[in-house]
């Protein structure tokens, strides 16, 4: 495979680029040996990556395998390219437990635009390592995202202080909490609705009779305060995994892999006792907002909402 390498980077620089290109180890992954077409990644055991029976969660194993397969392909890509998984298949062969997992990513075939990789995941056992999963992935070489300078948001002169013009919509403004103000509405504020299938909020905007759109609120927040979507492959990330929390500090553009990691990582948030749930109800009745209570207890706003509603 080494004869097919078309890039000009040593393994050390590729390691640095991969870790700094949005693939930071948010589950605790640690990169081991890196060579052209082969990488090694470790995942230590923690509450964030295990399920109710103490085994490594299947989602964490799949993420580790995907990272190893993509990173291996990345070591053989041309300059200015980044890996994007377009096909992924994994077989779980045995329950995974022990102090850590070790994934070996290997490139099976590398072309100019597509690479095929394999990832084997091993768990440590008393008698040595046990193969717990194996995966095959097709990795596309995409153009690296070029960061564009963000234009300064413009205060809307027709809206209350703290509301800024939404790019592309001359009659609407938004604040950093995701509230939307209409120049044409009598009381100003628009009420979003929640999609039943995914929990995300939408709002209807009409700049003229011919233009009627129903964008996601999180997209409007990101476009206004953090710039347009870098490319079509990026999605909006709710960092606390709460689809109704559209505060600007809870939103980022990112890859689908990063979005999946957010969801998996948030499953490790602390469980609340009955006493804490009772305290939450009292705080809410005394006037504290759901966001303030969520920050106090280190959980998502959605968790607080479910407790107040009597669901949790």
mmCIF file of C-alpha atoms in Angstrom:
data_model
loop_
_atom_site.group_PDB
_atom_site.id
_atom_site.type_symbol
_atom_site.label_atom_id
_atom_site.label_comp_id
_atom_site.label_asym_id
_atom_site.label_seq_id
_atom_site.Cartn_x
_atom_site.Cartn_y
_atom_site.Cartn_z
ATOM 1 C CA UNK A 1 0.000 0.000 0.000
ATOM 2 C CA UNK A 2 2.856 2.431 0.630
ATOM 3 C CA UNK A 3 3.552 2.722 -3.066
ATOM 4 C CA UNK A 4 0.105 4.290 -3.566
ATOM 5 C CA UNK A 5 0.631 7.172 -1.147
ATOM 6 C CA UNK A 6 0.162 10.517 -2.903
ATOM 7 C CA UNK A 7 0.524 12.932 -0.001
ATOM 8 C CA UNK A 8 3.601 14.646 1.344
ATOM 9 C CA UNK A 9 3.097 14.344 5.124
ATOM 10 C CA UNK A 10 4.885 12.218 7.685
ATOM 11 C CA UNK A 11 2.813 10.283 10.211
ATOM 12 C CA UNK A 12 3.645 12.776 12.964
ATOM 13 C CA UNK A 13 2.216 15.763 11.107
ATOM 14 C CA UNK A 14 -0.861 13.792 10.034
ATOM 15 C CA UNK A 15 -1.468 12.867 13.694
ATOM 16 C CA UNK A 16 -1.376 16.560 14.619
ATOM 17 C CA UNK A 17 -3.655 17.558 11.718
ATOM 18 C CA UNK A 18 -6.227 14.836 12.481
ATOM 19 C CA UNK A 19 -6.430 15.805 16.151
ATOM 20 C CA UNK A 20 -6.827 19.458 15.248
ATOM 21 C CA UNK A 21 -9.386 19.140 12.467
ATOM 22 C CA UNK A 22 -12.546 18.535 14.480
ATOM 23 C CA UNK A 23 -11.655 14.950 15.397
ATOM 24 C CA UNK A 24 -10.614 15.682 18.977
ATOM 25 C CA UNK A 25 -11.031 12.662 21.306
ATOM 26 C CA UNK A 26 -14.171 13.741 23.175
ATOM 27 C CA UNK A 27 -14.804 10.160 24.393
ATOM 28 C CA UNK A 28 -11.288 9.919 25.799
ATOM 29 C CA UNK A 29 -9.595 8.260 22.810
ATOM 30 C CA UNK A 30 -5.801 8.231 22.845
ATOM 31 C CA UNK A 31 -3.835 7.907 19.619
ATOM 32 C CA UNK A 32 -1.038 5.314 19.665
ATOM 33 C CA UNK A 33 1.225 4.325 16.784
ATOM 34 C CA UNK A 34 0.657 6.033 13.452
ATOM 35 C CA UNK A 35 2.187 4.884 10.172
ATOM 36 C CA UNK A 36 1.246 5.287 6.538
ATOM 37 C CA UNK A 37 -2.001 3.357 6.109
ATOM 38 C CA UNK A 38 -2.113 2.069 9.706
ATOM 39 C CA UNK A 39 -3.122 3.659 13.015
ATOM 40 C CA UNK A 40 -3.707 2.560 16.592
ATOM 41 C CA UNK A 41 -6.245 4.235 18.902
ATOM 42 C CA UNK A 42 -7.032 3.397 22.545
ATOM 43 C CA UNK A 43 -10.270 4.037 24.437
ATOM 44 C CA UNK A 44 -10.022 3.865 28.261
ATOM 45 C CA UNK A 45 -12.967 2.518 30.247
ATOM 46 C CA UNK A 46 -15.213 5.189 31.797
ATOM 47 C CA UNK A 47 -18.851 5.713 32.751
ATOM 48 C CA UNK A 48 -19.357 7.738 29.555
ATOM 49 C CA UNK A 49 -18.607 4.755 27.286
ATOM 50 C CA UNK A 50 -20.195 1.826 29.171
ATOM 51 C CA UNK A 51 -23.775 0.556 29.284
ATOM 52 C CA UNK A 52 -25.942 -0.620 32.173
ATOM 53 C CA UNK A 53 -24.204 -4.018 32.492
ATOM 54 C CA UNK A 54 -20.703 -2.564 32.618
ATOM 55 C CA UNK A 55 -19.676 -3.517 29.073
ATOM 56 C CA UNK A 56 -18.396 -0.973 26.573
ATOM 57 C CA UNK A 57 -21.381 0.552 24.752
ATOM 58 C CA UNK A 58 -21.840 -0.515 21.138
ATOM 59 C CA UNK A 59 -21.973 3.130 20.077
ATOM 60 C CA UNK A 60 -18.592 3.816 21.689
ATOM 61 C CA UNK A 61 -17.070 0.759 19.990
ATOM 62 C CA UNK A 62 -18.468 1.836 16.617
ATOM 63 C CA UNK A 63 -17.149 5.384 17.097
ATOM 64 C CA UNK A 64 -13.701 4.034 17.945
ATOM 65 C CA UNK A 65 -13.715 1.767 14.884
ATOM 66 C CA UNK A 66 -14.905 4.598 12.642
ATOM 67 C CA UNK A 67 -12.164 6.895 13.939
ATOM 68 C CA UNK A 68 -9.492 4.260 13.357
ATOM 69 C CA UNK A 69 -10.689 3.484 9.824
ATOM 70 C CA UNK A 70 -10.958 7.175 8.899
ATOM 71 C CA UNK A 71 -7.608 8.128 10.436
ATOM 72 C CA UNK A 72 -5.863 5.289 8.598
ATOM 73 C CA UNK A 73 -7.306 6.551 5.318
ATOM 74 C CA UNK A 74 -6.309 10.113 6.205
ATOM 75 C CA UNK A 75 -2.634 9.175 6.454
ATOM 76 C CA UNK A 76 -2.705 8.420 2.707
ATOM 77 C CA UNK A 77 -4.712 11.381 1.452
ATOM 78 C CA UNK A 78 -3.425 14.274 -0.620
ATOM 79 C CA UNK A 79 -2.773 17.680 0.912
ATOM 80 C CA UNK A 80 -5.908 19.710 1.636
ATOM 81 C CA UNK A 81 -8.173 16.684 2.069
ATOM 82 C CA UNK A 82 -10.081 15.399 5.091
ATOM 83 C CA UNK A 83 -11.766 12.012 5.678
ATOM 84 C CA UNK A 84 -15.536 11.554 5.551
ATOM 85 C CA UNK A 85 -17.118 8.141 6.147
ATOM 86 C CA UNK A 86 -19.691 7.364 3.432
ATOM 87 C CA UNK A 87 -20.262 3.677 4.251
ATOM 88 C CA UNK A 88 -19.680 1.781 7.478
ATOM 89 C CA UNK A 89 -20.444 -1.795 8.570
ATOM 90 C CA UNK A 90 -19.503 -3.305 11.909
ATOM 91 C CA UNK A 91 -19.830 -6.789 13.389
ATOM 92 C CA UNK A 92 -19.783 -7.180 17.169
ATOM 93 C CA UNK A 93 -18.092 -10.469 18.004
ATOM 94 C CA UNK A 94 -17.998 -10.521 21.814
ATOM 95 C CA UNK A 95 -18.964 -8.376 24.839
ATOM 96 C CA UNK A 96 -16.255 -5.782 25.454
ATOM 97 C CA UNK A 97 -14.983 -5.178 28.965
ATOM 98 C CA UNK A 98 -11.706 -4.435 30.706
ATOM 99 C CA UNK A 99 -9.571 -1.339 31.352
ATOM 100 C CA UNK A 100 -9.427 -0.191 27.730
ATOM 101 C CA UNK A 101 -10.091 -0.987 24.080
ATOM 102 C CA UNK A 102 -7.498 -0.930 21.321
ATOM 103 C CA UNK A 103 -8.473 -0.310 17.684
ATOM 104 C CA UNK A 104 -6.217 -0.981 14.714
ATOM 105 C CA UNK A 105 -7.180 0.848 11.525
ATOM 106 C CA UNK A 106 -5.722 -0.432 8.261
ATOM 107 C CA UNK A 107 -6.173 0.818 4.695
ATOM 108 C CA UNK A 108 -7.146 -2.017 2.355
ATOM 109 C CA UNK A 109 -7.141 0.074 -0.806
ATOM 110 C CA UNK A 110 -6.503 3.769 -1.357
ATOM 111 C CA UNK A 111 -7.542 5.817 -4.389
ATOM 112 C CA UNK A 112 -7.439 9.517 -5.143
ATOM 113 C CA UNK A 113 -10.974 10.218 -3.875
ATOM 114 C CA UNK A 114 -12.037 7.067 -1.988
ATOM 115 C CA UNK A 115 -10.298 4.669 0.374
ATOM 116 C CA UNK A 116 -11.439 1.352 1.835
ATOM 117 C CA UNK A 117 -10.380 0.654 5.419
ATOM 118 C CA UNK A 118 -10.735 -2.037 8.033
ATOM 119 C CA UNK A 119 -10.800 -1.560 11.795
ATOM 120 C CA UNK A 120 -10.364 -4.306 14.382
ATOM 121 C CA UNK A 121 -11.233 -3.552 18.013
ATOM 122 C CA UNK A 122 -9.669 -5.542 20.855
ATOM 123 C CA UNK A 123 -10.453 -5.677 24.583
ATOM 124 C CA UNK A 124 -7.886 -6.563 27.222
ATOM 125 C CA UNK A 125 -8.416 -9.856 29.040
ATOM 126 C CA UNK A 126 -6.415 -11.946 31.503
ATOM 127 C CA UNK A 127 -5.078 -14.248 28.796
ATOM 128 C CA UNK A 128 -4.331 -11.415 26.356
ATOM 129 C CA UNK A 129 -6.445 -9.447 23.900
ATOM 130 C CA UNK A 130 -9.864 -10.516 22.622
ATOM 131 C CA UNK A 131 -11.235 -9.378 19.249
ATOM 132 C CA UNK A 132 -14.622 -7.845 20.085
ATOM 133 C CA UNK A 133 -15.550 -6.098 16.825
ATOM 134 C CA UNK A 134 -14.434 -5.705 13.241
ATOM 135 C CA UNK A 135 -15.570 -3.046 10.796
ATOM 136 C CA UNK A 136 -15.249 -2.152 7.123
ATOM 137 C CA UNK A 137 -15.535 1.461 5.994
ATOM 138 C CA UNK A 138 -15.498 3.462 2.790
ATOM 139 C CA UNK A 139 -13.847 6.833 3.335
ATOM 140 C CA UNK A 140 -14.222 9.777 0.973
ATOM 141 C CA UNK A 141 -11.442 12.367 0.645
ATOM 142 C CA UNK A 142 -13.273 15.699 0.974
ATOM 143 C CA UNK A 143 -11.863 19.162 0.595
ATOM 144 C CA UNK A 144 -10.678 20.662 3.854
ATOM 145 C CA UNK A 145 -12.971 23.324 5.290
ATOM 146 C CA UNK A 146 -11.576 26.820 4.937
ATOM 147 C CA UNK A 147 -12.641 28.980 7.845
ATOM 148 C CA UNK A 148 -14.239 32.268 6.740
ATOM 149 C CA UNK A 149 -14.153 35.412 8.806
ATOM 150 C CA UNK A 150 -17.490 35.925 10.544
ATOM 151 C CA UNK A 151 -19.293 39.140 9.763
ATOM 152 C CA UNK A 152 -20.292 41.138 12.837
ATOM 153 C CA UNK A 153 -24.020 40.647 13.590
ATOM 154 C CA UNK A 154 -26.059 43.802 12.947
ATOM 155 C CA UNK A 155 -28.373 45.136 15.634
ATOM 156 C CA UNK A 156 -31.948 45.318 14.302
ATOM 157 C CA UNK A 157 -33.288 48.866 14.659
ATOM 158 C CA UNK A 158 -36.897 47.618 14.545
ATOM 159 C CA UNK A 159 -36.472 45.134 17.414
ATOM 160 C CA UNK A 160 -35.681 45.316 21.149
ATOM 161 C CA UNK A 161 -32.077 45.651 22.266
ATOM 162 C CA UNK A 162 -30.122 42.411 21.943
ATOM 163 C CA UNK A 163 -31.866 41.341 18.734
ATOM 164 C CA UNK A 164 -29.843 41.099 15.532
ATOM 165 C CA UNK A 165 -30.822 40.891 11.865
ATOM 166 C CA UNK A 166 -31.056 37.353 10.495
ATOM 167 C CA UNK A 167 -28.915 37.135 7.336
ATOM 168 C CA UNK A 168 -31.163 36.876 4.296
ATOM 169 C CA UNK A 169 -34.331 37.994 6.114
ATOM 170 C CA UNK A 170 -34.835 41.765 6.218
ATOM 171 C CA UNK A 171 -37.980 41.676 8.389
ATOM 172 C CA UNK A 172 -36.774 39.355 11.154
ATOM 173 C CA UNK A 173 -34.327 39.502 14.046
ATOM 174 C CA UNK A 174 -33.062 36.978 16.594
ATOM 175 C CA UNK A 175 -31.324 37.080 19.966
ATOM 176 C CA UNK A 176 -28.650 34.783 21.411
ATOM 177 C CA UNK A 177 -31.294 32.693 23.162
ATOM 178 C CA UNK A 178 -33.083 31.797 19.926
ATOM 179 C CA UNK A 179 -36.073 34.144 20.329
ATOM 180 C CA UNK A 180 -37.281 35.575 17.008
ATOM 181 C CA UNK A 181 -38.810 39.009 16.461
ATOM 182 C CA UNK A 182 -40.886 40.009 13.419
ATOM 183 C CA UNK A 183 -41.035 43.540 12.089
ATOM 184 C CA UNK A 184 -44.478 42.859 10.631
ATOM 185 C CA UNK A 185 -46.111 41.165 13.652
ATOM 186 C CA UNK A 186 -48.121 43.328 16.063
ATOM 187 C CA UNK A 187 -46.592 42.023 19.294
ATOM 188 C CA UNK A 188 -43.305 41.257 17.556
ATOM 189 C CA UNK A 189 -42.377 37.821 18.849
ATOM 190 C CA UNK A 190 -42.862 34.608 16.865
ATOM 191 C CA UNK A 191 -43.750 31.331 18.526
ATOM 192 C CA UNK A 192 -41.845 28.307 17.174
ATOM 193 C CA UNK A 193 -43.268 24.798 17.062
ATOM 194 C CA UNK A 194 -41.526 21.515 17.835
ATOM 195 C CA UNK A 195 -41.156 18.756 15.261
ATOM 196 C CA UNK A 196 -42.656 15.507 16.577
ATOM 197 C CA UNK A 197 -40.111 13.219 14.934
ATOM 198 C CA UNK A 198 -36.897 14.857 16.190
ATOM 199 C CA UNK A 199 -37.768 17.505 18.802
ATOM 200 C CA UNK A 200 -36.209 20.406 16.856
ATOM 201 C CA UNK A 201 -37.946 23.774 16.689
ATOM 202 C CA UNK A 202 -39.075 25.482 13.483
ATOM 203 C CA UNK A 203 -40.546 28.892 12.780
ATOM 204 C CA UNK A 204 -42.382 30.335 9.772
ATOM 205 C CA UNK A 205 -40.808 33.379 8.091
ATOM 206 C CA UNK A 206 -42.457 35.433 5.337
ATOM 207 C CA UNK A 207 -40.489 38.271 3.784
ATOM 208 C CA UNK A 208 -43.066 38.612 1.018
ATOM 209 C CA UNK A 209 -46.175 36.699 -0.159
ATOM 210 C CA UNK A 210 -44.096 34.619 -2.559
ATOM 211 C CA UNK A 211 -41.491 33.700 0.027
ATOM 212 C CA UNK A 212 -42.685 31.452 2.842
ATOM 213 C CA UNK A 213 -40.047 29.386 4.651
ATOM 214 C CA UNK A 214 -39.962 27.174 7.740
ATOM 215 C CA UNK A 215 -36.304 27.027 8.858
ATOM 216 C CA UNK A 216 -35.006 25.422 12.018
ATOM 217 C CA UNK A 217 -34.423 27.898 14.849
ATOM 218 C CA UNK A 218 -30.953 26.472 15.506
ATOM 219 C CA UNK A 219 -29.954 27.140 11.896
ATOM 220 C CA UNK A 220 -31.012 30.794 12.220
ATOM 221 C CA UNK A 221 -29.019 31.206 15.460
ATOM 222 C CA UNK A 222 -25.897 29.688 13.917
ATOM 223 C CA UNK A 223 -26.154 31.686 10.676
ATOM 224 C CA UNK A 224 -26.569 34.935 12.602
ATOM 225 C CA UNK A 225 -23.895 34.528 15.261
ATOM 226 C CA UNK A 226 -21.457 31.898 13.934
ATOM 227 C CA UNK A 227 -21.689 32.214 10.162
ATOM 228 C CA UNK A 228 -23.103 30.075 7.383
ATOM 229 C CA UNK A 229 -22.779 26.297 7.318
ATOM 230 C CA UNK A 230 -19.114 25.604 6.297
ATOM 231 C CA UNK A 231 -20.242 23.032 3.715
ATOM 232 C CA UNK A 232 -23.218 20.785 2.973
ATOM 233 C CA UNK A 233 -21.735 17.897 4.981
ATOM 234 C CA UNK A 234 -21.929 19.843 8.258
ATOM 235 C CA UNK A 235 -24.924 19.792 10.619
ATOM 236 C CA UNK A 236 -26.021 21.815 13.628
ATOM 237 C CA UNK A 237 -24.760 20.352 16.916
ATOM 238 C CA UNK A 238 -26.737 20.785 20.149
ATOM 239 C CA UNK A 239 -23.841 20.327 22.571
ATOM 240 C CA UNK A 240 -26.041 19.231 25.485
ATOM 241 C CA UNK A 241 -28.173 16.998 23.210
ATOM 242 C CA UNK A 242 -31.307 19.051 23.971
ATOM 243 C CA UNK A 243 -32.979 19.809 20.585
ATOM 244 C CA UNK A 244 -34.990 22.691 22.072
ATOM 245 C CA UNK A 245 -32.002 24.455 23.651
ATOM 246 C CA UNK A 246 -31.135 26.981 20.936
ATOM 247 C CA UNK A 247 -28.860 29.272 22.955
ATOM 248 C CA UNK A 248 -25.860 30.322 20.879
ATOM 249 C CA UNK A 249 -23.428 28.845 23.436
ATOM 250 C CA UNK A 250 -25.092 25.436 23.007
ATOM 251 C CA UNK A 251 -24.764 25.372 19.212
ATOM 252 C CA UNK A 252 -21.900 24.657 16.813
ATOM 253 C CA UNK A 253 -21.527 23.582 13.207
ATOM 254 C CA UNK A 254 -19.907 20.157 13.007
ATOM 255 C CA UNK A 255 -19.732 16.793 11.285
ATOM 256 C CA UNK A 256 -22.325 14.056 11.778
ATOM 257 C CA UNK A 257 -19.644 12.063 13.594
ATOM 258 C CA UNK A 258 -19.164 14.906 16.082
ATOM 259 C CA UNK A 259 -22.938 15.141 16.522
ATOM 260 C CA UNK A 260 -23.131 11.413 17.304
ATOM 261 C CA UNK A 261 -20.308 11.748 19.823
ATOM 262 C CA UNK A 262 -22.197 14.576 21.552
ATOM 263 C CA UNK A 263 -25.228 12.303 21.974
ATOM 264 C CA UNK A 264 -23.168 9.417 23.303
ATOM 265 C CA UNK A 265 -21.188 11.604 25.680
ATOM 266 C CA UNK A 266 -24.342 13.231 27.085
ATOM 267 C CA UNK A 267 -25.725 9.819 28.037
ATOM 268 C CA UNK A 268 -23.124 9.858 30.798
ATOM 269 C CA UNK A 269 -24.704 12.834 32.610
ATOM 270 C CA UNK A 270 -25.333 12.240 36.333
ATOM 271 C CA UNK A 271 -28.514 10.542 37.544
ATOM 272 C CA UNK A 272 -30.711 12.638 39.838
ATOM 273 C CA UNK A 273 -32.064 11.397 43.157
ATOM 274 C CA UNK A 274 -35.680 11.841 44.266
ATOM 275 C CA UNK A 275 -34.502 14.539 46.679
ATOM 276 C CA UNK A 276 -32.786 16.443 43.872
ATOM 277 C CA UNK A 277 -35.894 16.144 41.694
ATOM 278 C CA UNK A 278 -37.974 17.592 44.529
ATOM 279 C CA UNK A 279 -35.481 20.444 44.890
ATOM 280 C CA UNK A 280 -35.684 21.099 41.146
ATOM 281 C CA UNK A 281 -39.487 21.394 41.317
ATOM 282 C CA UNK A 282 -39.203 23.891 44.202
ATOM 283 C CA UNK A 283 -36.598 25.982 42.364
ATOM 284 C CA UNK A 284 -38.799 26.144 39.275
ATOM 285 C CA UNK A 285 -41.862 27.188 41.304
ATOM 286 C CA UNK A 286 -39.797 29.917 42.977
ATOM 287 C CA UNK A 287 -39.013 31.504 39.615
ATOM 288 C CA UNK A 288 -35.755 29.916 38.440
ATOM 289 C CA UNK A 289 -35.598 29.145 34.718
ATOM 290 C CA UNK A 290 -35.108 25.624 33.412
ATOM 291 C CA UNK A 291 -31.704 26.617 31.978
ATOM 292 C CA UNK A 292 -30.528 28.021 35.329
ATOM 293 C CA UNK A 293 -31.592 24.816 37.106
ATOM 294 C CA UNK A 294 -29.951 22.620 34.445
ATOM 295 C CA UNK A 295 -26.642 24.464 34.880
ATOM 296 C CA UNK A 296 -26.874 24.112 38.662
ATOM 297 C CA UNK A 297 -27.331 20.319 38.519
ATOM 298 C CA UNK A 298 -25.086 19.669 35.513
ATOM 299 C CA UNK A 299 -27.788 18.142 33.298
ATOM 300 C CA UNK A 300 -29.577 19.182 30.101
ATOM 301 C CA UNK A 301 -32.527 21.559 30.024
ATOM 302 C CA UNK A 302 -34.563 18.740 28.480
ATOM 303 C CA UNK A 303 -33.953 16.627 31.609
ATOM 304 C CA UNK A 304 -35.225 19.478 33.792
ATOM 305 C CA UNK A 305 -38.278 19.905 31.560
ATOM 306 C CA UNK A 306 -39.124 16.215 31.852
ATOM 307 C CA UNK A 307 -38.825 16.325 35.653
ATOM 308 C CA UNK A 308 -41.060 19.395 35.922
ATOM 309 C CA UNK A 309 -43.600 17.744 33.614
ATOM 310 C CA UNK A 310 -43.577 14.612 35.759
ATOM 311 C CA UNK A 311 -42.163 12.364 33.007
ATOM 312 C CA UNK A 312 -38.875 11.521 34.768
#
